[in-house]
Short mmCIF file of C-alpha atoms in Angstrom, two decimals:
data_model
loop_
_atom_site.label_atom_id
_atom_site.label_comp_id
_atom_site.label_asym_id
_atom_site.label_seq_id
_atom_site.Cartn_x
_atom_site.Cartn_y
_atom_site.Cartn_z
CA UNK A 1 31.41 10.21 19.84
CA UNK A 2 32.14 7.22 17.59
CA UNK A 3 30.21 4.02 17.38
CA UNK A 4 32.61 1.07 17.77
CA UNK A 5 32.15 -2.64 17.28
CA UNK A 6 33.05 -4.78 20.35
CA UNK A 7 36.59 -6.18 20.35
CA UNK A 8 36.37 -9.93 20.98
CA UNK A 9 39.09 -11.90 22.74
CA UNK A 10 39.20 -15.39 24.17
CA UNK A 11 40.72 -15.60 27.65
CA UNK A 12 41.30 -18.45 30.09
CA UNK A 13 41.30 -18.16 33.88
CA UNK A 14 44.80 -19.62 34.30
CA UNK A 15 46.70 -16.91 32.51
CA UNK A 16 47.57 -13.26 33.00
CA UNK A 17 47.08 -11.07 29.97
CA UNK A 18 47.51 -7.37 29.46
CA UNK A 19 44.86 -5.97 27.15
CA UNK A 20 45.89 -2.97 25.13
CA UNK A 21 43.38 -1.21 22.88
CA UNK A 22 44.51 1.49 20.46
CA UNK A 23 42.31 3.71 18.31
CA UNK A 24 44.42 2.64 15.36
CA UNK A 25 43.05 -0.90 15.83
CA UNK A 26 39.65 0.32 14.61
CA UNK A 27 38.75 1.26 11.05
CA UNK A 28 35.72 3.14 9.76
CA UNK A 29 33.24 0.95 7.86
CA UNK A 30 30.32 2.61 6.03
CA UNK A 31 27.27 0.75 4.71
CA UNK A 32 25.49 2.15 1.64
CA UNK A 33 22.91 1.24 -0.98
CA UNK A 34 22.21 3.39 -4.05
CA UNK A 35 24.88 5.80 -2.71
CA UNK A 36 22.85 6.38 0.46
CA UNK A 37 23.69 5.24 4.03
CA UNK A 38 21.68 2.20 5.10
CA UNK A 39 21.24 0.55 8.51
CA UNK A 40 22.92 -2.84 8.81
CA UNK A 41 22.96 -5.56 11.43
CA UNK A 42 26.56 -6.71 11.83
CA UNK A 43 28.12 -9.69 13.58
CA UNK A 44 31.43 -11.52 13.57
CA UNK A 45 31.23 -14.63 11.40
CA UNK A 46 32.53 -16.75 14.30
CA UNK A 47 30.14 -15.10 16.81
CA UNK A 48 26.82 -14.75 14.92
CA UNK A 49 24.81 -13.96 18.07
CA UNK A 50 26.80 -10.86 18.95
CA UNK A 51 25.09 -8.19 16.83
CA UNK A 52 24.92 -4.43 16.60
CA UNK A 53 23.24 -1.99 14.22
CA UNK A 54 24.47 1.07 12.43
CA UNK A 55 25.19 2.93 9.21
CA UNK A 56 28.82 3.78 10.09
CA UNK A 57 30.84 1.85 12.66
CA UNK A 58 34.50 1.74 13.68
CA UNK A 59 35.50 -1.92 13.64
CA UNK A 60 38.64 -3.96 14.45
CA UNK A 61 40.16 -6.42 11.98
CA UNK A 62 38.12 -9.56 11.45
CA UNK A 63 35.65 -11.47 9.31
CA UNK A 64 32.11 -10.08 9.45
CA UNK A 65 28.56 -10.85 8.35
CA UNK A 66 26.12 -7.99 7.66
CA UNK A 67 22.43 -7.82 6.75
CA UNK A 68 20.42 -4.80 5.55
CA UNK A 69 16.83 -4.56 4.40
CA UNK A 70 16.30 -3.44 0.83
CA UNK A 71 14.60 0.01 1.04
CA UNK A 72 11.91 -0.82 -1.55
CA UNK A 73 11.24 -4.55 -1.28
CA UNK A 74 12.10 -5.10 2.38
CA UNK A 75 14.03 -8.27 1.48
CA UNK A 76 17.13 -9.04 3.56
CA UNK A 77 20.43 -8.40 1.76
CA UNK A 78 23.19 -10.46 3.43
CA UNK A 79 26.91 -10.14 2.71
CA UNK A 80 30.26 -11.25 4.18
CA UNK A 81 33.35 -9.07 4.29
CA UNK A 82 36.77 -8.76 5.92
CA UNK A 83 38.46 -5.82 7.67
CA UNK A 84 42.22 -5.91 7.38
CA UNK A 85 43.96 -2.76 8.47
CA UNK A 86 41.99 -0.18 6.48
CA UNK A 87 38.68 1.64 6.11
CA UNK A 88 35.94 0.07 3.98
CA UNK A 89 32.72 1.01 2.22
CA UNK A 90 30.27 -1.88 2.00
CA UNK A 91 28.12 -1.23 -1.06
CA UNK A 92 25.26 -3.72 -1.06
CA UNK A 93 24.71 -3.29 -4.77
CA UNK A 94 28.14 -4.83 -5.43
CA UNK A 95 28.54 -7.07 -2.36
CA UNK A 96 25.28 -9.02 -2.68
CA UNK A 97 26.13 -11.58 -5.36
CA UNK A 98 22.84 -13.51 -5.32
CA UNK A 99 20.64 -10.46 -5.95
CA UNK A 100 19.70 -8.92 -9.27
CA UNK A 101 17.99 -5.70 -10.30
CA UNK A 102 14.93 -6.66 -12.34
CA UNK A 103 12.94 -4.23 -14.48
CA UNK A 104 9.16 -4.63 -14.20
CA UNK A 105 7.76 -3.24 -17.47
CA UNK A 106 4.26 -2.50 -18.68
CA UNK A 107 3.68 -2.91 -22.41
CA UNK A 108 1.04 -1.05 -24.46
CA UNK A 109 0.42 1.61 -21.79
CA UNK A 110 -1.01 3.84 -24.54
CA UNK A 111 -4.20 1.73 -24.27
CA UNK A 112 -5.02 3.45 -20.95
CA UNK A 113 -7.64 6.18 -21.62
CA UNK A 114 -6.24 9.69 -21.32
CA UNK A 115 -9.02 10.96 -19.02
CA UNK A 116 -8.01 8.60 -16.18
CA UNK A 117 -6.28 10.66 -13.49
CA UNK A 118 -2.84 9.35 -12.40
CA UNK A 119 -3.27 5.66 -13.34
CA UNK A 120 -0.90 3.14 -11.78
CA UNK A 121 -0.28 -0.59 -11.56
CA UNK A 122 0.51 -2.05 -8.14
CA UNK A 123 2.56 -5.26 -8.21
CA UNK A 124 2.45 -7.37 -5.03
CA UNK A 125 5.43 -9.69 -5.35
CA UNK A 126 5.79 -12.72 -3.07
CA UNK A 127 8.77 -15.00 -2.53
CA UNK A 128 7.74 -18.63 -2.11
CA UNK A 129 4.32 -19.52 -0.76
CA UNK A 130 4.19 -17.75 2.60
CA UNK A 131 6.89 -15.07 2.53
CA UNK A 132 6.00 -11.46 3.25
CA UNK A 133 4.56 -9.60 0.26
CA UNK A 134 5.99 -6.28 -0.85
CA UNK A 135 4.49 -3.72 -3.21
CA UNK A 136 5.85 -1.95 -6.28
CA UNK A 137 3.64 0.85 -7.68
CA UNK A 138 4.35 1.79 -11.31
CA UNK A 139 3.05 4.94 -12.95
CA UNK A 140 1.22 3.80 -16.10
CA UNK A 141 2.34 6.92 -17.93
CA UNK A 142 5.97 5.93 -17.33
CA UNK A 143 5.53 2.18 -17.74
CA UNK A 144 8.33 0.62 -15.67
CA UNK A 145 9.92 0.23 -12.25
CA UNK A 146 12.75 -1.77 -10.74
CA UNK A 147 13.05 -4.27 -7.90
CA UNK A 148 16.12 -5.79 -6.26
CA UNK A 149 15.51 -9.52 -5.77
CA UNK A 150 17.42 -12.64 -4.76
CA UNK A 151 17.67 -15.54 -7.18
CA UNK A 152 14.45 -17.40 -6.45
CA UNK A 153 10.94 -18.04 -7.77
CA UNK A 154 8.32 -15.32 -7.26
CA UNK A 155 4.60 -14.93 -7.81
CA UNK A 156 2.89 -11.60 -8.33
CA UNK A 157 -0.56 -10.06 -8.23
CA UNK A 158 -1.07 -6.92 -10.27
CA UNK A 159 -4.00 -4.57 -9.87
CA UNK A 160 -4.63 -1.38 -11.82
CA UNK A 161 -5.81 1.74 -10.05
CA UNK A 162 -5.98 5.51 -10.30
CA UNK A 163 -5.89 8.54 -8.04
CA UNK A 164 -9.63 9.19 -8.58
CA UNK A 165 -10.85 5.55 -8.47
CA UNK A 166 -11.77 5.33 -12.15
CA UNK A 167 -10.63 1.76 -12.87
CA UNK A 168 -12.70 -1.36 -12.21
CA UNK A 169 -10.60 -4.49 -12.37
CA UNK A 170 -9.54 -7.66 -10.58
CA UNK A 171 -6.15 -8.94 -9.50
CA UNK A 172 -4.21 -10.73 -12.24
CA UNK A 173 -1.58 -13.27 -11.20
CA UNK A 174 1.67 -14.49 -12.71
CA UNK A 175 5.08 -15.82 -11.76
CA UNK A 176 8.73 -15.51 -12.72
CA UNK A 177 12.11 -16.90 -11.68
CA UNK A 178 15.10 -14.67 -11.05
CA UNK A 179 18.17 -16.12 -12.81
CA UNK A 180 21.47 -14.75 -14.12
CA UNK A 181 19.79 -14.30 -17.52
CA UNK A 182 16.60 -12.57 -16.35
CA UNK A 183 16.66 -8.81 -16.95
CA UNK A 184 12.99 -7.86 -17.31
CA UNK A 185 9.48 -9.03 -16.44
CA UNK A 186 6.85 -7.73 -18.89
CA UNK A 187 3.13 -7.31 -18.23
CA UNK A 188 1.20 -6.61 -21.44
CA UNK A 189 -1.89 -4.42 -21.03
CA UNK A 190 -3.08 -5.68 -24.40
CA UNK A 191 -4.13 -8.91 -22.67
CA UNK A 192 -6.92 -6.89 -20.99
CA UNK A 193 -10.22 -5.77 -22.46
CA UNK A 194 -10.86 -2.09 -21.72
CA UNK A 195 -14.31 -0.50 -21.99
CA UNK A 196 -15.98 2.65 -20.58
CA UNK A 197 -18.57 2.02 -17.85
CA UNK A 198 -21.56 4.38 -17.91
CA UNK A 199 -23.86 4.23 -14.87
CA UNK A 200 -27.03 6.25 -15.54
CA UNK A 201 -30.19 7.24 -13.69
CA UNK A 202 -33.70 6.93 -15.13
CA UNK A 203 -33.28 10.25 -16.96
CA UNK A 204 -30.16 9.02 -18.70
CA UNK A 205 -27.79 11.20 -16.65
CA UNK A 206 -24.40 9.83 -15.60
CA UNK A 207 -24.02 9.32 -11.85
CA UNK A 208 -20.90 11.15 -10.60
CA UNK A 209 -20.09 8.42 -8.03
CA UNK A 210 -21.21 4.89 -7.19
CA UNK A 211 -19.96 1.61 -5.73
CA UNK A 212 -19.07 -1.56 -7.61
CA UNK A 213 -17.90 -5.09 -6.96
CA UNK A 214 -16.95 -7.87 -9.36
CA UNK A 215 -18.45 -11.36 -9.11
CA UNK A 216 -20.02 -10.41 -5.76
CA UNK A 217 -16.61 -10.49 -4.05
CA UNK A 218 -16.97 -8.12 -1.08
CA UNK A 219 -13.20 -7.58 -0.85
CA UNK A 220 -13.34 -6.01 -4.34
CA UNK A 221 -15.93 -3.46 -3.21
CA UNK A 222 -14.79 -0.02 -4.43
CA UNK A 223 -16.18 3.48 -4.73
CA UNK A 224 -15.90 4.67 -8.33
CA UNK A 225 -16.03 8.08 -9.96
CA UNK A 226 -17.16 8.94 -13.49
CA UNK A 227 -15.71 8.52 -16.00
CA UNK A 228 -14.88 4.91 -15.06
CA UNK A 229 -13.47 2.08 -17.12
CA UNK A 230 -13.73 -1.70 -16.83
CA UNK A 231 -10.37 -3.44 -17.40
CA UNK A 232 -10.66 -7.23 -17.26
CA UNK A 233 -9.42 -10.41 -18.88
CA UNK A 234 -11.81 -11.97 -21.44
CA UNK A 235 -14.26 -14.05 -19.42
CA UNK A 236 -17.79 -14.11 -17.96
CA UNK A 237 -18.18 -11.44 -15.27
CA UNK A 238 -20.86 -10.18 -12.88
CA UNK A 239 -20.74 -6.48 -12.11
CA UNK A 240 -22.75 -5.23 -9.10
CA UNK A 241 -23.53 -1.51 -8.88
CA UNK A 242 -24.78 0.33 -5.75
CA UNK A 243 -25.75 3.98 -5.34
CA UNK A 244 -27.74 5.94 -2.77
CA UNK A 245 -31.43 6.06 -3.59
CA UNK A 246 -31.26 3.42 -6.33
CA UNK A 247 -32.02 -0.27 -6.59
CA UNK A 248 -28.81 -2.35 -6.58
CA UNK A 249 -28.22 -3.77 -10.05
CA UNK A 250 -26.25 -6.76 -11.25
CA UNK A 251 -25.12 -7.00 -14.87
CA UNK A 252 -23.73 -10.18 -16.42
CA UNK A 253 -21.51 -9.89 -19.47
CA UNK A 254 -18.74 -11.64 -21.36
CA UNK A 255 -15.80 -9.24 -21.51
CA UNK A 256 -14.72 -8.63 -25.11
CA UNK A 257 -12.35 -6.27 -26.90
CA UNK A 258 -15.20 -5.32 -29.24
CA UNK A 259 -17.14 -3.50 -26.47
CA UNK A 260 -17.58 0.19 -27.21
CA UNK A 261 -18.99 0.70 -23.68
CA UNK A 262 -20.79 -1.07 -20.83
CA UNK A 263 -23.98 0.64 -19.69
CA UNK A 264 -25.87 0.12 -16.41
CA UNK A 265 -29.25 1.80 -15.85
CA UNK A 266 -30.39 2.27 -12.23
CA UNK A 267 -33.96 2.63 -11.01
CA UNK A 268 -34.90 4.86 -8.08
CA UNK A 269 -35.61 3.01 -4.82
CA UNK A 270 -35.45 3.68 -1.08
CA UNK A 271 -32.21 1.69 -0.72
CA UNK A 272 -28.89 3.16 0.43
CA UNK A 273 -25.24 2.26 1.13
CA UNK A 274 -24.64 2.97 4.84
CA UNK A 275 -21.35 3.36 6.76
CA UNK A 276 -21.03 3.77 10.55
CA UNK A 277 -17.67 5.16 11.72
CA UNK A 278 -16.47 5.70 15.33
CA UNK A 279 -14.64 9.05 15.22
CA UNK A 280 -12.52 8.89 18.39
CA UNK A 281 -11.45 5.23 18.36
CA UNK A 282 -7.82 4.97 19.47
CA UNK A 283 -5.17 4.05 16.94
CA UNK A 284 -4.86 0.28 16.39
CA UNK A 285 -8.12 -0.40 18.28
CA UNK A 286 -10.83 -2.34 16.45
CA UNK A 287 -14.56 -1.74 16.89
CA UNK A 288 -17.27 -4.29 16.12
CA UNK A 289 -20.34 -2.64 14.58
CA UNK A 290 -23.61 -4.57 14.46
CA UNK A 291 -26.79 -3.28 12.83
CA UNK A 292 -29.90 -5.26 13.70
CA UNK A 293 -31.45 -6.80 10.61
CA UNK A 294 -28.48 -5.89 8.39
CA UNK A 295 -25.26 -7.51 9.63
CA UNK A 296 -21.93 -6.66 11.26
CA UNK A 297 -18.41 -5.60 10.34
CA UNK A 298 -15.18 -4.37 11.97
CA UNK A 299 -13.57 -0.95 11.77
CA UNK A 300 -10.17 0.40 12.79
CA UNK A 301 -8.26 3.54 11.88
CA UNK A 302 -5.32 1.54 10.59
CA UNK A 303 -7.22 -1.01 8.46
CA UNK A 304 -10.52 0.74 7.75
CA UNK A 305 -13.53 -1.51 7.12
CA UNK A 306 -13.20 -5.28 7.24
CA UNK A 307 -15.73 -8.05 6.88
CA UNK A 308 -18.60 -8.52 4.46
CA UNK A 309 -19.74 -5.00 3.60
CA UNK A 310 -22.18 -6.07 0.87
CA UNK A 311 -25.28 -6.11 3.15
CA UNK A 312 -24.49 -2.49 4.09
CA UNK A 313 -24.57 -1.46 0.44
CA UNK A 314 -28.30 -2.16 0.16
CA UNK A 315 -29.99 -0.96 3.35
CA UNK A 316 -33.69 -0.27 2.95
CA UNK A 317 -35.16 2.94 4.40
CA UNK A 318 -36.06 2.56 8.06
CA UNK A 319 -34.86 2.87 11.65
CA UNK A 320 -32.15 0.48 12.87
CA UNK A 321 -30.72 -0.45 16.27
CA UNK A 322 -26.92 -0.25 16.36
CA UNK A 323 -24.48 -1.82 18.85
CA UNK A 324 -20.79 -0.89 18.87
CA UNK A 325 -18.19 -2.56 21.09
CA UNK A 326 -14.40 -2.32 21.42
CA UNK A 327 -11.85 -3.43 24.02
CA UNK A 328 -11.33 -0.71 26.60
CA UNK A 329 -14.67 1.03 25.85
CA UNK A 330 -18.17 0.70 27.18
CA UNK A 331 -20.56 -0.82 24.65
CA UNK A 332 -22.47 1.88 22.78
CA UNK A 333 -26.07 1.38 21.66
CA UNK A 334 -28.28 3.68 19.64
CA UNK A 335 -30.44 4.08 16.56
CA UNK A 336 -29.87 5.37 13.08
CA UNK A 337 -32.40 6.58 10.54
CA UNK A 338 -31.97 5.66 6.89
CA UNK A 339 -34.01 7.59 4.34
CA UNK A 340 -33.61 9.93 1.40
CA UNK A 341 -33.51 13.04 3.61
CA UNK A 342 -30.19 11.80 5.05
CA UNK A 343 -28.65 11.66 1.60
CA UNK A 344 -28.44 14.91 -0.40
CA UNK A 345 -28.78 14.73 -4.16
CA UNK A 346 -25.57 13.54 -5.75
CA UNK A 347 -24.39 11.63 -2.69
CA UNK A 348 -23.43 7.98 -3.10
CA UNK A 349 -23.79 6.82 0.52
CA UNK A 350 -24.97 7.71 4.04
CA UNK A 351 -22.20 8.01 6.64
CA UNK A 352 -22.93 8.12 10.37
CA UNK A 353 -20.12 9.26 12.66
CA UNK A 354 -20.35 8.99 16.44
CA UNK A 355 -18.28 9.13 19.61
CA UNK A 356 -17.19 5.98 21.47
CA UNK A 357 -17.19 8.04 24.66
CA UNK A 358 -20.42 10.00 24.24
CA UNK A 359 -22.50 7.46 22.36
CA UNK A 360 -24.83 8.50 19.57
CA UNK A 361 -25.54 11.96 21.01
CA UNK A 362 -25.16 14.49 18.23
CA UNK A 363 -24.92 11.99 15.40
CA UNK A 364 -24.07 13.68 12.14
CA UNK A 365 -24.47 12.41 8.64
CA UNK A 366 -22.09 13.40 5.86
CA UNK A 367 -22.46 13.26 2.13
CA UNK A 368 -18.94 12.34 1.11
CA UNK A 369 -16.30 9.81 2.03
CA UNK A 370 -13.10 11.45 3.23
CA UNK A 371 -10.37 11.80 0.64
CA UNK A 372 -6.65 12.34 0.99
CA UNK A 373 -5.16 15.65 -0.09
CA UNK A 374 -1.69 15.18 -1.61
CA UNK A 375 0.25 18.17 -2.92
CA UNK A 376 3.69 19.70 -2.96
CA UNK A 377 4.79 22.87 -1.20
CA UNK A 378 8.13 23.86 -2.65
CA UNK A 379 10.41 20.83 -2.44
CA UNK A 380 8.25 19.02 0.16
CA UNK A 381 5.29 16.68 -0.38
CA UNK A 382 2.37 17.35 1.98
CA UNK A 383 -0.38 14.80 2.79
CA UNK A 384 -3.48 15.89 4.75
CA UNK A 385 -5.82 13.27 6.22
CA UNK A 386 -8.37 13.48 9.02
CA UNK A 387 -7.50 9.91 10.08
CA UNK A 388 -4.18 8.14 10.46
CA UNK A 389 -2.45 7.75 7.10
CA UNK A 390 0.53 5.77 5.85
CA UNK A 391 2.39 6.84 2.75
CA UNK A 392 5.40 5.91 0.66
CA UNK A 393 7.11 8.20 -1.84
CA UNK A 394 8.79 6.54 -4.82
CA UNK A 395 10.96 7.71 -7.66
CA UNK A 396 9.73 6.69 -11.10
CA UNK A 397 12.41 3.99 -11.13
CA UNK A 398 10.64 2.33 -8.18
CA UNK A 399 13.06 3.36 -5.38
CA UNK A 400 11.28 4.29 -2.14
CA UNK A 401 12.77 7.54 -0.83
CA UNK A 402 10.74 7.80 2.39
CA UNK A 403 7.97 6.31 4.54
CA UNK A 404 5.53 8.65 6.31
CA UNK A 405 2.77 8.17 8.90
CA UNK A 406 0.32 10.49 10.62
CA UNK A 407 -2.66 12.73 9.95
CA UNK A 408 -1.02 15.88 8.58
CA UNK A 409 2.43 14.95 7.35
CA UNK A 410 5.13 16.35 5.11
CA UNK A 411 8.30 14.95 3.66
CA UNK A 412 11.78 16.33 3.93
CA UNK A 413 12.99 18.45 1.02
CA UNK A 414 13.26 16.30 -2.13
CA UNK A 415 15.53 16.60 -5.11
CA UNK A 416 13.93 17.96 -8.31
CA UNK A 417 12.13 15.24 -10.24
CA UNK A 418 8.88 13.28 -10.62
CA UNK A 419 7.63 11.23 -7.66
CA UNK A 420 4.81 8.72 -7.17
CA UNK A 421 3.03 9.00 -3.81
CA UNK A 422 1.10 5.94 -2.57
CA UNK A 423 -1.07 6.86 0.44
CA UNK A 424 -3.50 4.76 2.49
CA UNK A 425 -6.01 5.68 5.17
CA UNK A 426 -9.19 4.10 6.51
CA UNK A 427 -11.19 5.11 3.44
CA UNK A 428 -8.87 3.61 0.84
CA UNK A 429 -5.67 3.96 -1.17
CA UNK A 430 -4.78 6.57 -3.74
CA UNK A 431 -1.76 7.29 -5.90
CA UNK A 432 -0.65 10.73 -7.05
CA UNK A 433 2.16 11.88 -9.32
CA UNK A 434 3.96 14.95 -7.94
CA UNK A 435 6.53 17.06 -9.79
CA UNK A 436 9.21 18.77 -7.69
CA UNK A 437 10.77 21.63 -9.64
CA UNK A 438 14.18 23.21 -9.42
#
């Protein structure tokens, strides 16, 4: 069975016409990018509203317009072409004249401490002021990636991260214009000040895990693991540190390259970070969680926590009334207990999980936030997550080879090489470098 493009003819009602269609009138047209088939939306130039999709289509002679989405950036790649009596291969890399491949490079990557596990830089690149943002993760050990962009002006936000949440930073912005002469956009890590962060208890012991936020911005709230490093531009900063069973601490400092380390000492107190998670909330549903005397926030499997979580990072010991509501569910009410007995030694938060259907019966506390398990089994990459997860797998040149979604997912067999896996679930985002052998 072949997929054929409609044959267009103009007819009038006052004439007789015999229509003869021969298979020889149609010619195979294949659409590729980076030597791989790619879906395209095709229309006749004179009939732009008559569209069909495909990777390989048999088409009659004519003038056509086609659009495909770039597999990494998601930007539309338009091109015009003509069919005239023969088969054609439409290669977007050669047909799209107003697009250029730009190298995004990181300079001085050797400044990144060697004990940071799988560090990466995530570039969010935006066309214009309101266009959709797309992401390019770059492995800091490799130092570069590529994007395919139209000639236009772009802004970017870059944020450093690591597989084990060891980097404390803030988004850094910049801009560039794609022209015929532009070949590379360089981000120099030497512009940042990098210093170890040591969070200690009253006995001088390093805490294995804790939460931080910069300048009291709740959207920068992150769980960190030791050893952690602060990577910021020279400026005045406020670092807030939260940990279970300790008094929240704020440290002001001017970031300098001369810092040998930044130290934060925590005092014991009956204050705890608290998270309340509905376990059986349907995908894409959002629950509103309100804790009397503390505040409220939203939670969904797809987006995780949203809203101002800072009040929930410093909950004093006590008993609290909780109300949870979501469309399609009966409102759930109950109580939670917050005290040191709910938080084993070494834990960094208290997590309450409950059922939207059965209320708070059988509430359980846990001592660890869920993490994603990313590994390879032979030539496949496997991602295990208790909640819904989205993942992209990139080559080190920045080309996305697949998108995955689900709870326990695996890729198709991959060619030998080094891949960067960027995975997100309700508890956060991690990156992992995976080597597929021969």
